[in-house]
Coordinates of C-alpha atoms in Angstrom, one line a residue:
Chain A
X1 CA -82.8 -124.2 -140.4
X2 CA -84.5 -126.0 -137.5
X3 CA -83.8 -129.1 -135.7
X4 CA -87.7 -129.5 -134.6
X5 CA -87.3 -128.1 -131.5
X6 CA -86.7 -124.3 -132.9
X7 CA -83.3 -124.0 -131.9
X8 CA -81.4 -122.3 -134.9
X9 CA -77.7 -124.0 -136.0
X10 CA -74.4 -122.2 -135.2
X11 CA -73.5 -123.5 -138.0
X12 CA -74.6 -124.6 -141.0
X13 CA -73.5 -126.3 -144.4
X14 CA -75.4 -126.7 -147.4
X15 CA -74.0 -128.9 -150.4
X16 CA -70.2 -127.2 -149.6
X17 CA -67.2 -128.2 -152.4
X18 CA -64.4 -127.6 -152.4
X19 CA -61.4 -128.3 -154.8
X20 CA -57.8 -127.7 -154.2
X21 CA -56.4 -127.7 -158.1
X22 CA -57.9 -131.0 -159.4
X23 CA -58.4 -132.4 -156.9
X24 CA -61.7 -132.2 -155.0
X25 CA -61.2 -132.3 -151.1
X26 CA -65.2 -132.1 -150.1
X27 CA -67.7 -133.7 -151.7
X28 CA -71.5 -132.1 -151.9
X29 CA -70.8 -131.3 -147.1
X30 CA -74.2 -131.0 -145.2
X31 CA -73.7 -130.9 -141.6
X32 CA -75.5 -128.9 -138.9
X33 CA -74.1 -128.0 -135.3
X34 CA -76.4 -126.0 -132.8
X35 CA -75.1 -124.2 -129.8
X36 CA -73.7 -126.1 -126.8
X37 CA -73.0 -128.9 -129.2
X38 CA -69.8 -131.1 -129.0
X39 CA -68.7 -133.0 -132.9
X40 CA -66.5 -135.4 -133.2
X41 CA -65.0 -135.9 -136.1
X42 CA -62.8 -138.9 -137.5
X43 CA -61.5 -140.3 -140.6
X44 CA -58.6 -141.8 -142.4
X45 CA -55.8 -138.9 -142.8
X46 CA -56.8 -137.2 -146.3
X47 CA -60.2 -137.5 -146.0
X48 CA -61.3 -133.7 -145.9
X49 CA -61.6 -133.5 -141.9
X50 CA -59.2 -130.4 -141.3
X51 CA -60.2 -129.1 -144.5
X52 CA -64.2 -128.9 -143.6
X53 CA -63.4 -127.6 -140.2
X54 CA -60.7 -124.8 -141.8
X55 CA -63.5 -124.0 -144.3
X56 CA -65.9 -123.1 -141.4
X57 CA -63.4 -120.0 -140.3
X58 CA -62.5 -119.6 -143.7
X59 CA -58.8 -121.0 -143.8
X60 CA -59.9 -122.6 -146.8
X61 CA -62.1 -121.0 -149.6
X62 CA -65.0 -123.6 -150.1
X63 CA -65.9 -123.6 -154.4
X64 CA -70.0 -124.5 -154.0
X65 CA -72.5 -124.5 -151.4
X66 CA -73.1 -122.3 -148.7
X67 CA -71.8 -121.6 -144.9
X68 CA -73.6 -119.4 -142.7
X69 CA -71.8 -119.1 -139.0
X70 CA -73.9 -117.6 -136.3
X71 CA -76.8 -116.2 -138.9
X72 CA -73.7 -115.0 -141.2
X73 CA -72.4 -116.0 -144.7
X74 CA -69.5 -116.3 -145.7
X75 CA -68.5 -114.6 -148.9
X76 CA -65.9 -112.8 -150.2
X77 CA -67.0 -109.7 -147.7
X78 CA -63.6 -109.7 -146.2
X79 CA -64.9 -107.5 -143.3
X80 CA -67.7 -110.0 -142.4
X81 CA -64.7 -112.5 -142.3
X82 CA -63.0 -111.0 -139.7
X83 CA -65.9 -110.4 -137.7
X84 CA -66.7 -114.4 -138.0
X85 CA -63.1 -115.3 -137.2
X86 CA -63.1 -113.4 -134.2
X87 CA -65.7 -115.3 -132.7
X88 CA -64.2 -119.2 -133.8
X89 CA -61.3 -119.8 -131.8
X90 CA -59.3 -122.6 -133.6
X91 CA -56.9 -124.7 -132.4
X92 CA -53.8 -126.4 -134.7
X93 CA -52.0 -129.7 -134.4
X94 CA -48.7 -128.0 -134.1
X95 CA -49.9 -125.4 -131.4
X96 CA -48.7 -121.9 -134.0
X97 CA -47.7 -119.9 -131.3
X98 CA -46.1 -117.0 -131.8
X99 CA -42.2 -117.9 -130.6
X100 CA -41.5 -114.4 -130.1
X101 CA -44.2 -113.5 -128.0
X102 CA -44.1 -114.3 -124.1
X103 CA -47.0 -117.0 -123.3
X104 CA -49.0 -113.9 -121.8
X105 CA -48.2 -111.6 -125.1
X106 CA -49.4 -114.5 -127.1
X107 CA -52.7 -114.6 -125.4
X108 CA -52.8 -110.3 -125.0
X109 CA -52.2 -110.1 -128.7
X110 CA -55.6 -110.7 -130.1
X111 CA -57.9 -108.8 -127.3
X112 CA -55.7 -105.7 -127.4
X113 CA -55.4 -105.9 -131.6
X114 CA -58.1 -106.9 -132.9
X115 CA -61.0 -106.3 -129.6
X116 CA -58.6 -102.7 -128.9
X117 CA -59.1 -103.9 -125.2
X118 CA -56.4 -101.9 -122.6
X119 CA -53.2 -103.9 -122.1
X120 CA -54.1 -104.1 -118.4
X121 CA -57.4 -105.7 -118.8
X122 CA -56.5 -108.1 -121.4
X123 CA -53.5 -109.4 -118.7
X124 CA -56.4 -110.1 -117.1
X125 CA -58.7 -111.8 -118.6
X126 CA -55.5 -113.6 -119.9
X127 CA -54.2 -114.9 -116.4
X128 CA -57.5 -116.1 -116.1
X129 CA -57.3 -118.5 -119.0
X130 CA -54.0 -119.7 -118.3
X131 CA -55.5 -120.7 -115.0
X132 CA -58.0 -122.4 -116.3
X133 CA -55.5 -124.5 -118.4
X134 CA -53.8 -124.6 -115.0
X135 CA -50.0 -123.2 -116.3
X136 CA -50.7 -119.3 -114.7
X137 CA -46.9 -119.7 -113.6
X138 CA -45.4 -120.1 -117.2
X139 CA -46.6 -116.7 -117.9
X140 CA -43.6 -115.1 -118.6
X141 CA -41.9 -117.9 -120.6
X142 CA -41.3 -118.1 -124.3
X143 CA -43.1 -121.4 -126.1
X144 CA -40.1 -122.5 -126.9
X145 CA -39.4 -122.8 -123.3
X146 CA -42.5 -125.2 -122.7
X147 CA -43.7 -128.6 -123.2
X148 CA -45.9 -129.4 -126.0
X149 CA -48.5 -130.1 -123.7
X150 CA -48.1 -127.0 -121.6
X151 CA -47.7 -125.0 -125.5
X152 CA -51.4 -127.1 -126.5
X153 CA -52.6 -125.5 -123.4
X154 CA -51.5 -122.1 -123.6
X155 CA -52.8 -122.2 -127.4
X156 CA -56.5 -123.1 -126.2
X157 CA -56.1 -119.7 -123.5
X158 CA -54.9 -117.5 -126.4
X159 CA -58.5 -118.8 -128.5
X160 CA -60.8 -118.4 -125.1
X161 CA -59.2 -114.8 -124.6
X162 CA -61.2 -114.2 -127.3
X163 CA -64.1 -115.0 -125.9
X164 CA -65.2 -117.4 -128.8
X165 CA -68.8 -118.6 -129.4
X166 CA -67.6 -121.8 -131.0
X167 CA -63.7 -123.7 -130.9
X168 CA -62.6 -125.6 -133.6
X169 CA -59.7 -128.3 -132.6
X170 CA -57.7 -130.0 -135.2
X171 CA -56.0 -133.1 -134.5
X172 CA -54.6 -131.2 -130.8
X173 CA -52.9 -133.7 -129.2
X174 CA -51.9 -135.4 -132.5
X175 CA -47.9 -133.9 -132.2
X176 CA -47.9 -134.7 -128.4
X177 CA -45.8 -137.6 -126.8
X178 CA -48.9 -139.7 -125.2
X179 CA -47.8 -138.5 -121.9
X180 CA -48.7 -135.1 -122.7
X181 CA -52.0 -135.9 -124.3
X182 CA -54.6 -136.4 -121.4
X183 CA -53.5 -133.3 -119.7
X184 CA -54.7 -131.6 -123.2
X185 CA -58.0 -133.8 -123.5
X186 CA -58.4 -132.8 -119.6
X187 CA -58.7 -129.3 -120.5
X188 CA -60.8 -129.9 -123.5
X189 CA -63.1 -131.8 -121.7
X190 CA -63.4 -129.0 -118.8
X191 CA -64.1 -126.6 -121.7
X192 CA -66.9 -129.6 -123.2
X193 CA -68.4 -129.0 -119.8
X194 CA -69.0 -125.4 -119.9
X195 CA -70.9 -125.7 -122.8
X196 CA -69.1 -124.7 -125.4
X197 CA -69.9 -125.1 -129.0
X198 CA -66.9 -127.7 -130.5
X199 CA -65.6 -129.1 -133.1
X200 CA -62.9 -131.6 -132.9
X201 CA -61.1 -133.9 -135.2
X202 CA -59.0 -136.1 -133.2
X203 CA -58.7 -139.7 -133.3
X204 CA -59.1 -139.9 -129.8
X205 CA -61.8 -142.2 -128.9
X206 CA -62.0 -141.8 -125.8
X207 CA -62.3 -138.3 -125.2
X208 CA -64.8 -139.0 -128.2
X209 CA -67.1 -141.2 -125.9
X210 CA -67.0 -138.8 -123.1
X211 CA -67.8 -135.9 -124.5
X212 CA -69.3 -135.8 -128.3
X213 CA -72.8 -135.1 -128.8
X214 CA -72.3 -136.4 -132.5
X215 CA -69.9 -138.1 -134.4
X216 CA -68.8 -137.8 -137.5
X217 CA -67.0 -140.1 -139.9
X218 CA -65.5 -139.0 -143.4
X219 CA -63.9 -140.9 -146.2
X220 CA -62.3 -139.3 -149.4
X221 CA -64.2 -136.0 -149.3
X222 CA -67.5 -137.4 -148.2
X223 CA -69.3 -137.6 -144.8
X224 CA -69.9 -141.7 -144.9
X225 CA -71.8 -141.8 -141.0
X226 CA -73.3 -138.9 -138.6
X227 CA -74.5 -140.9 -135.5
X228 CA -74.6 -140.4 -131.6
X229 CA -71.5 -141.8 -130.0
X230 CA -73.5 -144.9 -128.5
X231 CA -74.4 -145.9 -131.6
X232 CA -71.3 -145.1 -133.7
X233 CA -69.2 -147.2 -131.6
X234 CA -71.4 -150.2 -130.7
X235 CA -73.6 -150.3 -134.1
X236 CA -71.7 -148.3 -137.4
X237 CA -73.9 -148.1 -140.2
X238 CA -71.2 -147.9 -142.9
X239 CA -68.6 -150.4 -143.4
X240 CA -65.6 -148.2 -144.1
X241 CA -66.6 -146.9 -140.4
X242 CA -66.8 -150.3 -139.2
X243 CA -62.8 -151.1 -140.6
X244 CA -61.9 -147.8 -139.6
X245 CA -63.0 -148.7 -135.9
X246 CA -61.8 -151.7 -135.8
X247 CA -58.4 -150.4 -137.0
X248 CA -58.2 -147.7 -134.8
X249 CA -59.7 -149.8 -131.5
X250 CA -57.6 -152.9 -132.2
X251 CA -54.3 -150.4 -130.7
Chain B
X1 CA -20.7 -115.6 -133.6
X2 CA -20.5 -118.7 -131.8
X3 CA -18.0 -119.1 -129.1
X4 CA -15.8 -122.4 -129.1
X5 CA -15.2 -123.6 -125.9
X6 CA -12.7 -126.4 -126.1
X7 CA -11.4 -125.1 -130.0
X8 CA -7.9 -127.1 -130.0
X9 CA -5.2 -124.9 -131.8
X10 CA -3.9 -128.2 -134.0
X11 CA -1.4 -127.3 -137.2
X12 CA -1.5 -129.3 -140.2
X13 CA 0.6 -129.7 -143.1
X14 CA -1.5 -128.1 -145.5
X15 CA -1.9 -125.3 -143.0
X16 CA 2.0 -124.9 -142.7
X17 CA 1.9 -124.7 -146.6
X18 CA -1.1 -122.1 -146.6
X19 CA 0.9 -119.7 -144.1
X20 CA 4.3 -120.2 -145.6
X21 CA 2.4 -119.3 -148.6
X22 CA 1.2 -115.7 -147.3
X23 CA 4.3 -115.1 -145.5
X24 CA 6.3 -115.1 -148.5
X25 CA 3.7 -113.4 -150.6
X26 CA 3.8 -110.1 -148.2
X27 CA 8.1 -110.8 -148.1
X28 CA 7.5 -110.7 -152.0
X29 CA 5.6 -107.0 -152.2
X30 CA 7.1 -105.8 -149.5
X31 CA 10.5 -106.5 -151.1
X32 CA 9.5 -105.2 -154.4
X33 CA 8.0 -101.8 -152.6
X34 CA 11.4 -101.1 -151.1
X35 CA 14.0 -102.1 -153.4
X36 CA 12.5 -102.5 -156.6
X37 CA 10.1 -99.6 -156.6
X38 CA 12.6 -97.6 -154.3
X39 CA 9.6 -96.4 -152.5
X40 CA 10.7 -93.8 -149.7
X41 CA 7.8 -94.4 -146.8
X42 CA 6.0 -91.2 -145.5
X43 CA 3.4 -91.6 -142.9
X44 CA 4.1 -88.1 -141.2
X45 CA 1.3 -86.4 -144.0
X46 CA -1.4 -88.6 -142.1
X47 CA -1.4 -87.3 -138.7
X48 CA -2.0 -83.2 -140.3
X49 CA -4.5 -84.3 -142.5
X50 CA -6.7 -85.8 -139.4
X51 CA -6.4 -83.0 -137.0
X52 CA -5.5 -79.2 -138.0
X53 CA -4.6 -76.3 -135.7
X54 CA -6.9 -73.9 -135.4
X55 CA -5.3 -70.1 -134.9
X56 CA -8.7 -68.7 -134.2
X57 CA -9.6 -71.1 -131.7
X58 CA -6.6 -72.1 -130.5
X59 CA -7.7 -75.7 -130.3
X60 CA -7.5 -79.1 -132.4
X61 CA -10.1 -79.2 -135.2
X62 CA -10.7 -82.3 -137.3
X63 CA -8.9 -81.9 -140.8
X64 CA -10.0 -83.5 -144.2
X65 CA -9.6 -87.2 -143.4
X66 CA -11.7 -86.7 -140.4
X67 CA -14.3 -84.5 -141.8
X68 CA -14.7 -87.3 -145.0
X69 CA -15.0 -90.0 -142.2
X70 CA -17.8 -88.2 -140.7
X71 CA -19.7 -87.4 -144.0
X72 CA -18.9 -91.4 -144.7
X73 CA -20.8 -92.0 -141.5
X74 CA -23.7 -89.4 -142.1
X75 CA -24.3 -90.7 -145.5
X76 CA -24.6 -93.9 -144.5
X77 CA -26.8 -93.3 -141.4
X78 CA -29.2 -91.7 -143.1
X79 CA -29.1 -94.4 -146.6
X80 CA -29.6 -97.5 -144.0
X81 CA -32.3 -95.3 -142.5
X82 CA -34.2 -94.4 -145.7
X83 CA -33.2 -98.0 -147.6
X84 CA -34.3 -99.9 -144.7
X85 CA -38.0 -98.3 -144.4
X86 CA -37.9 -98.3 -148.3
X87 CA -37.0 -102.0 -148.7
X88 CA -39.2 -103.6 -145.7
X89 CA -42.0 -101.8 -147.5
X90 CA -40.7 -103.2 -151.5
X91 CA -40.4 -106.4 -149.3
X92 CA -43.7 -106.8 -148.2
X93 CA -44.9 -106.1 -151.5
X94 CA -43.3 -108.9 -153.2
X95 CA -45.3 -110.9 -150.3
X96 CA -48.7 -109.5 -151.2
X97 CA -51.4 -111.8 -152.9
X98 CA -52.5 -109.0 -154.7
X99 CA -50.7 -108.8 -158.2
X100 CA -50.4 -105.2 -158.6
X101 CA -47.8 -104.7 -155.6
X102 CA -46.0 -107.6 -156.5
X103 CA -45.3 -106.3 -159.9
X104 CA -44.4 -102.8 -158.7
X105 CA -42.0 -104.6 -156.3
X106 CA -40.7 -107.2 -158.8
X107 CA -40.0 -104.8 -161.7
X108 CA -38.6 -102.2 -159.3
X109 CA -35.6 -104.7 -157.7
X110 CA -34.7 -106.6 -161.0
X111 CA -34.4 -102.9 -162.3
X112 CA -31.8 -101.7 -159.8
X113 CA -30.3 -105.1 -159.3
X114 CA -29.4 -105.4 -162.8
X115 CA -27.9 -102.1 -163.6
X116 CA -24.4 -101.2 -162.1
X117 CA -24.5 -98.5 -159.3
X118 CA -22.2 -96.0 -161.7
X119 CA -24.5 -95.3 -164.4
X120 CA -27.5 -94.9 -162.2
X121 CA -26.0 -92.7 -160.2
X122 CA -25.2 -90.5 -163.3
X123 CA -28.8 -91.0 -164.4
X124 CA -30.6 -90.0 -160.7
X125 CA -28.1 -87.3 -160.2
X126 CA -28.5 -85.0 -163.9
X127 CA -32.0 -86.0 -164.9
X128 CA -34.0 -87.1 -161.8
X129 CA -32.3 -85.4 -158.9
X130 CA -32.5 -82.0 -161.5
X131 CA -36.1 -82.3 -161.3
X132 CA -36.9 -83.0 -157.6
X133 CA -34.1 -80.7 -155.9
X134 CA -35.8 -77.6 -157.4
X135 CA -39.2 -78.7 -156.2
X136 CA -37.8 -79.5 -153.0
X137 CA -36.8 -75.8 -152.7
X138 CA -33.3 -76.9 -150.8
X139 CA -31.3 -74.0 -152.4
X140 CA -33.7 -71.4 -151.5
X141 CA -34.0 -73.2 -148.0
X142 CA -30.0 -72.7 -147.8
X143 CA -30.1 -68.8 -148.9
X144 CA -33.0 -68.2 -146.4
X145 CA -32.4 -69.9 -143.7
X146 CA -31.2 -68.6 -140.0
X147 CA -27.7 -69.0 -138.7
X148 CA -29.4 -72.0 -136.4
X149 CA -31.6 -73.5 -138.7
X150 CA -28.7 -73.5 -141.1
X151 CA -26.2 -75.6 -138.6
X152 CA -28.8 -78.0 -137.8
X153 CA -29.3 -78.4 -141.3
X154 CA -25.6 -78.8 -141.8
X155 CA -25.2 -81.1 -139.0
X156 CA -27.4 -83.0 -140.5
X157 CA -27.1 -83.0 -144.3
X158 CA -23.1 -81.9 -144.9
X159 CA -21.8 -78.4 -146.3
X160 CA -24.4 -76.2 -147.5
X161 CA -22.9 -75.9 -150.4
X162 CA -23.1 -79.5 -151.4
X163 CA -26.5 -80.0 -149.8
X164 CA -28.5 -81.3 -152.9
X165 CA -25.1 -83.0 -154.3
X166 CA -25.2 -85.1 -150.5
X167 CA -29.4 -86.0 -150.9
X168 CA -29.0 -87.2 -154.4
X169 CA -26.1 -89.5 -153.6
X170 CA -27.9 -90.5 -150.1
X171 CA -31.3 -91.0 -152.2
X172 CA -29.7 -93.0 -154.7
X173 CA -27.3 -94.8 -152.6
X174 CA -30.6 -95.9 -150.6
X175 CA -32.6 -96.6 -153.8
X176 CA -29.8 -99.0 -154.8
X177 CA -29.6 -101.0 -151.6
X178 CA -33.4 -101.0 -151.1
X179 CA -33.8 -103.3 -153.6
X180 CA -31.5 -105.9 -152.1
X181 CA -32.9 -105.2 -148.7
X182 CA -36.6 -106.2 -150.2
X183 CA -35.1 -109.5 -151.4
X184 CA -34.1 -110.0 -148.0
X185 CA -37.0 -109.3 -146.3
X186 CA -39.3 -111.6 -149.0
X187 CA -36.8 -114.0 -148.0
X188 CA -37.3 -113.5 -144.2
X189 CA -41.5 -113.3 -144.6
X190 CA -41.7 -116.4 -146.8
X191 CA -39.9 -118.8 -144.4
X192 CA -42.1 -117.5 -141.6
X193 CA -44.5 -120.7 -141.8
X194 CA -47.9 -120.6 -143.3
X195 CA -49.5 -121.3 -139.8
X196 CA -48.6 -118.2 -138.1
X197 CA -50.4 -116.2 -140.2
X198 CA -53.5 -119.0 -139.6
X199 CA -53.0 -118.5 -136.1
X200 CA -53.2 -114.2 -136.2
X201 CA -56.2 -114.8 -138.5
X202 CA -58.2 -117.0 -136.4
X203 CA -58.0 -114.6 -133.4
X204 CA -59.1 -112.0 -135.5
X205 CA -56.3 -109.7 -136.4
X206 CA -56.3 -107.6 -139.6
X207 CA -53.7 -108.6 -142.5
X208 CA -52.0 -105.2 -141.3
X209 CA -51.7 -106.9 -137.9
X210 CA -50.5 -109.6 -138.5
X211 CA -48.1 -108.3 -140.6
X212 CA -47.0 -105.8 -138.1
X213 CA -46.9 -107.8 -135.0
X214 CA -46.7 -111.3 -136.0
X215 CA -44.9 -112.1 -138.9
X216 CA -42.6 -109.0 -139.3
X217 CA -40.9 -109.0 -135.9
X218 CA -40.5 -112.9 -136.4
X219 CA -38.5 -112.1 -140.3
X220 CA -36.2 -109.3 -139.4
X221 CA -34.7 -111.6 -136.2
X222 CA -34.0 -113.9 -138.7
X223 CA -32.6 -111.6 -141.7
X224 CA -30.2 -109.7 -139.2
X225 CA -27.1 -111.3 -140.7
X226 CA -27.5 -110.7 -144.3
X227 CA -29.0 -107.5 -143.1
X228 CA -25.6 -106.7 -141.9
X229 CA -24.2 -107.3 -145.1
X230 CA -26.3 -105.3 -147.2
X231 CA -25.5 -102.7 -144.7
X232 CA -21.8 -103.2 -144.6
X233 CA -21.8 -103.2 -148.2
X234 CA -23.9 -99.5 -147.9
X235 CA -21.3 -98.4 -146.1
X236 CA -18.1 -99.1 -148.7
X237 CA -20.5 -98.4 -151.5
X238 CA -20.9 -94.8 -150.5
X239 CA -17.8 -93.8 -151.8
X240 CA -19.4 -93.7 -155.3
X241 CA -21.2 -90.9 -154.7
X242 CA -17.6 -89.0 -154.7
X243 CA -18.3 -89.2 -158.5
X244 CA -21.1 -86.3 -157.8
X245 CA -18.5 -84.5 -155.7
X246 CA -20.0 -85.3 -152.3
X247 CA -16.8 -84.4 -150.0
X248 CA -16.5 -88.0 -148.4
X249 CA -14.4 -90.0 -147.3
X250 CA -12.9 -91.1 -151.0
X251 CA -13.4 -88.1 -152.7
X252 CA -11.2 -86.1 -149.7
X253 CA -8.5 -89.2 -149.2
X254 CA -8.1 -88.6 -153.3
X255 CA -7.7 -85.1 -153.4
X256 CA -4.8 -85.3 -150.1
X257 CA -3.4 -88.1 -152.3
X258 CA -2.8 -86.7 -155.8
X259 CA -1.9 -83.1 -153.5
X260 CA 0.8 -84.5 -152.1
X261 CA 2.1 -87.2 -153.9
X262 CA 1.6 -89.9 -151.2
X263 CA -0.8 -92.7 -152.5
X264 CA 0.5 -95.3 -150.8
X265 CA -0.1 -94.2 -147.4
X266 CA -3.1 -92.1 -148.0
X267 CA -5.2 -95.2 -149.4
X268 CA -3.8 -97.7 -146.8
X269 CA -5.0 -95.5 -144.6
X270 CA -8.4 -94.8 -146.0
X271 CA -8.6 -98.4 -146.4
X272 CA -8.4 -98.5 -142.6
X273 CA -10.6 -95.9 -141.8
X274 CA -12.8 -97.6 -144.0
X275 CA -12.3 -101.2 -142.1
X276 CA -13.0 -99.5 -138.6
X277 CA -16.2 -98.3 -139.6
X278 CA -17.5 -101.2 -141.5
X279 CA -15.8 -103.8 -138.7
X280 CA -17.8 -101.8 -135.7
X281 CA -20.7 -102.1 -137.5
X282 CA -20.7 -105.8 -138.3
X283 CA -19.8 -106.1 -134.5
X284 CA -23.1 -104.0 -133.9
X285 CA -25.5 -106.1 -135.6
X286 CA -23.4 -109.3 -134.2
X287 CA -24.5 -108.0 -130.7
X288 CA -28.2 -107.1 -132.1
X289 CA -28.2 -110.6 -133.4
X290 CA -27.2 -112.1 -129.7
X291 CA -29.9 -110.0 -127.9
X292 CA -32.6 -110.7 -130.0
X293 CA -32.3 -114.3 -130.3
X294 CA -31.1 -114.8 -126.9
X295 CA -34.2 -116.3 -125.3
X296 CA -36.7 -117.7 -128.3
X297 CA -35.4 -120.4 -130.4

């Protein structure tokens, strides 16, 4: 797949269903995202937004269509899986870290395991990350021990010690008490900056406007709008969008 | 165990009545045991049955109650030992989203759960235990073997004698408790939340992984109580294997009993030998449990 200008899509998705019992979460998902792009998307809560983004590292098991992640497919080939999930770091709403794990072990864990990097040099590479989410000092803590802004944080440096081609976030800074948030969305947009591939679904707009190369906007399954910010926000196509901004902006 | 601070030692009525109660219960037996029974109290066979005089040595050696209380112990070592690698490994199976495990696992616990320890013993020890020993080659091993190898072996297994008698018991004594340990630790991995696993997967680790570094370390901190229990209950449980004439603990107590007419004491006693090792051990794991939740939740 080409977007005209030759680049080839980190990821793509071709007609992707997928059901959980009786009830069908996606509806018929195309979407393409190319390198060094940022996607936002948003939707009312049940319309398939964590669900498409944990079918992209496999979370979920999509029924129809097609994925393909960085030229690769996903199947049933478990050791492919693997292979793809090692390069999409993902971050969840409630942070997952490991509570029995020092902040460092949590971020050593994957490198050493599953890259069979030494235990010094994955410290390493981990003190780097924690400084670049600026808590290098709670190092030695336990999670329970932090904030939930400072646990957000260390949760992104446990994904970028794995040096991950593309980051999924979903809904990160929806379980944090608002004074927590923008030191979240801070890092995120440092990370935006660098370049990274992303994929975020957050309701927050404003990180939305500052850093989304696309936007998306889903309803019961379906993606309803894909637009550039500038247009999503001044001049929505759809009017479920339109509501949905105008519920969301009114606060 | 929690410690209260400011606990206020406050009496009530209906603990005045509970007391009272207990009190005059004890009175009761204690009355009936003296004047009613006319039993004559004899403690003094205790002390010679827990240490014996050695003429060749000229030294103290540990007599029969002693030398059932270590057998107790060995037996048990070695059942929570084998039961525990045995029932995280049943446990995880139950876990697995592959059927085929979870069937092996599933038929093997309601199997020993729902049979009573007696007859399975019986069963392991003349028709299983008959098969394996032989293959194992433990008698020729004992008719073989060096003066050294022979001590270590004793050390480690019991009487030489009674070698194959002690693994059957320990084997089935572990089989038995390995069942309930793998309910346990299916109980520990399943309240382990879905997103931990999530979390392992998307930095890339292998289900063995995450198994291994995320999930189980996380499931044993939190079955260490009931874990005591089982263990605990290994631990008075072990005197059924005195029914396949392993010289522990019951079997010995039983034998000074009937020898010299003094049931009384000799089971009180037992019962307290029995007590100290169970008690240290619950104090064990109550330490265990301190240390490894000190700093996490």
């Amino acid at each position: 797949m080409s977007d005209g200008t030759g680049k080839q899509a980190m990821i793509q998705l071709r007609g992707v269903n997928k059901m959980f019992g009786d009830f069908q979460a996606l509806y018929d998902i195309n979407l393409d995202v190319y390198q060094g792009e940022r996607v936002v998307i948003c939707g009312p809560s049940g319309s398939g937004k964590s669900t498409l983004i944990r079918c992209i590292n496999r979370l979920e098991e999509h029924e129809t269509g097609e994925i393909i992640v960085d030229g690769i497919r996903l199947d049933d080939d478990t050791r492919k899986i693997a292979e793809i999930r090692a390069e999409i770091g993902m971050v969840f709403q409630l942070f997952n870290l490991f509570p029995h794990l020092s902040v460092l072990d949590n971020c050593t864990l994957g490198p050493m395991k599953a890259r069979g990097i030494s235990r010094t040099e994955a410290q390493k590479l981990a003190m780097r990350y924690l400084e670049k989410v600026r808590i290098p000092e709670q190092a030695g803590k336990y999670p329970s021990q932090l904030s939930g802004g400072q646990q957000q944080r260390v949760a992104i440096a446990r994904s970028l010690c794995m040096s991950p081609k593309i980051m999924l976030f979903d809904e990160p800074t929806s379980a944090l008490d608002p004074e927590m948030i923008k030191e979240v969305l801070d890092v995120m947009i440092e990370l935006a900056e660098t370049g990274m591939t992303m994929i975020c679904v957050t309701h927050e707009m404003g990180f939305a406007k500052t850093v989304a190369d696309k936007m998306i906007f889903m309803d019961e399954g379906r993606i309803v709008e894909e637009a550039t910010p500038a247009e999503f926000f001044t001049n929505p196509k759809n009017d479920r969008t339109k509501l949905f901004l105008s519920q969301i902006l009114l606060h | 165990m929690v410690k209260q601070k400011s606990a206020k030692l406050t009496i009530g009525v209906l603990d005045v009545i509970v007391l009272t109660s207990v009190v005059a219960l004890v009175g009761f037996i204690a009355y009936r045991v003296n004047f009613v029974l006319i039993y004559k109290w004899d403690w003094s066979v205790i002390p010679t049955y827990l240490f014996r005089w050695d003429e060749k040595t000229a030294s103290l050696v540990p007599n029969l109650l002693i030398k059932g209380m270590i057998a107790t112990i060995r037996v048990a070592i070695w059942a929570m030992l084998v039961s525990s690698i045995l029932g995280v490994i049943l446990g995880i199976a139950r876990t697995s989203d592959r059927l085929l495990p979870r069937l092996v696992s599933w038929a093997y616990v309601e199997f020993i759960r729902n049979i009573p320890p007696v007859p399975f013993l019986f069963l392991f020890y003349f028709f299983i235990s008959s098969q394996i020993m032989p293959i194992l080659g433990i008698d020729e091993f004992v008719y073989s073997a060096s003066p050294q190898k022979l001590a270590v072996a004793e050390f480690m297994f019991g009487p030489a004698n009674l070698m194959t008698n002690f693994l059957s018991g320990m084997i089935s004594l572990s089989m038995m408790s390995a069942a309930y340990i793998a309910e346990i630790v299916r109980s520990g991995i399943q309240v382990i939340p879905k997103g931990q696993r999530e979390a392992g997967q998307t930095i890339g680790l292998s289900p063995f992984a995450i198994m291994r570094y995320i999930i189980l370390p996380q499931a044993i901190q939190r079955v260490v109580p009931p874990l005591a229990g089982q263990f605990i209950t290994l631990i008075k449980d072990s005197s059924l294997i005195a029914l396949i004439s392993v010289q522990e603990l019951s079997f010995l107590a039983m034998e000074i009993a009937i020898s010299e007419q003094r049931f009384f004491e000799v089971w009180i006693f037992t019962g307290f030998m029995y007590f100290t090792v169970c008690y240290s051990c619950a104090k064990a794991f109550g330490w265990l449990e301190r240390r490894m939740g000190a700093h996490r939740y």
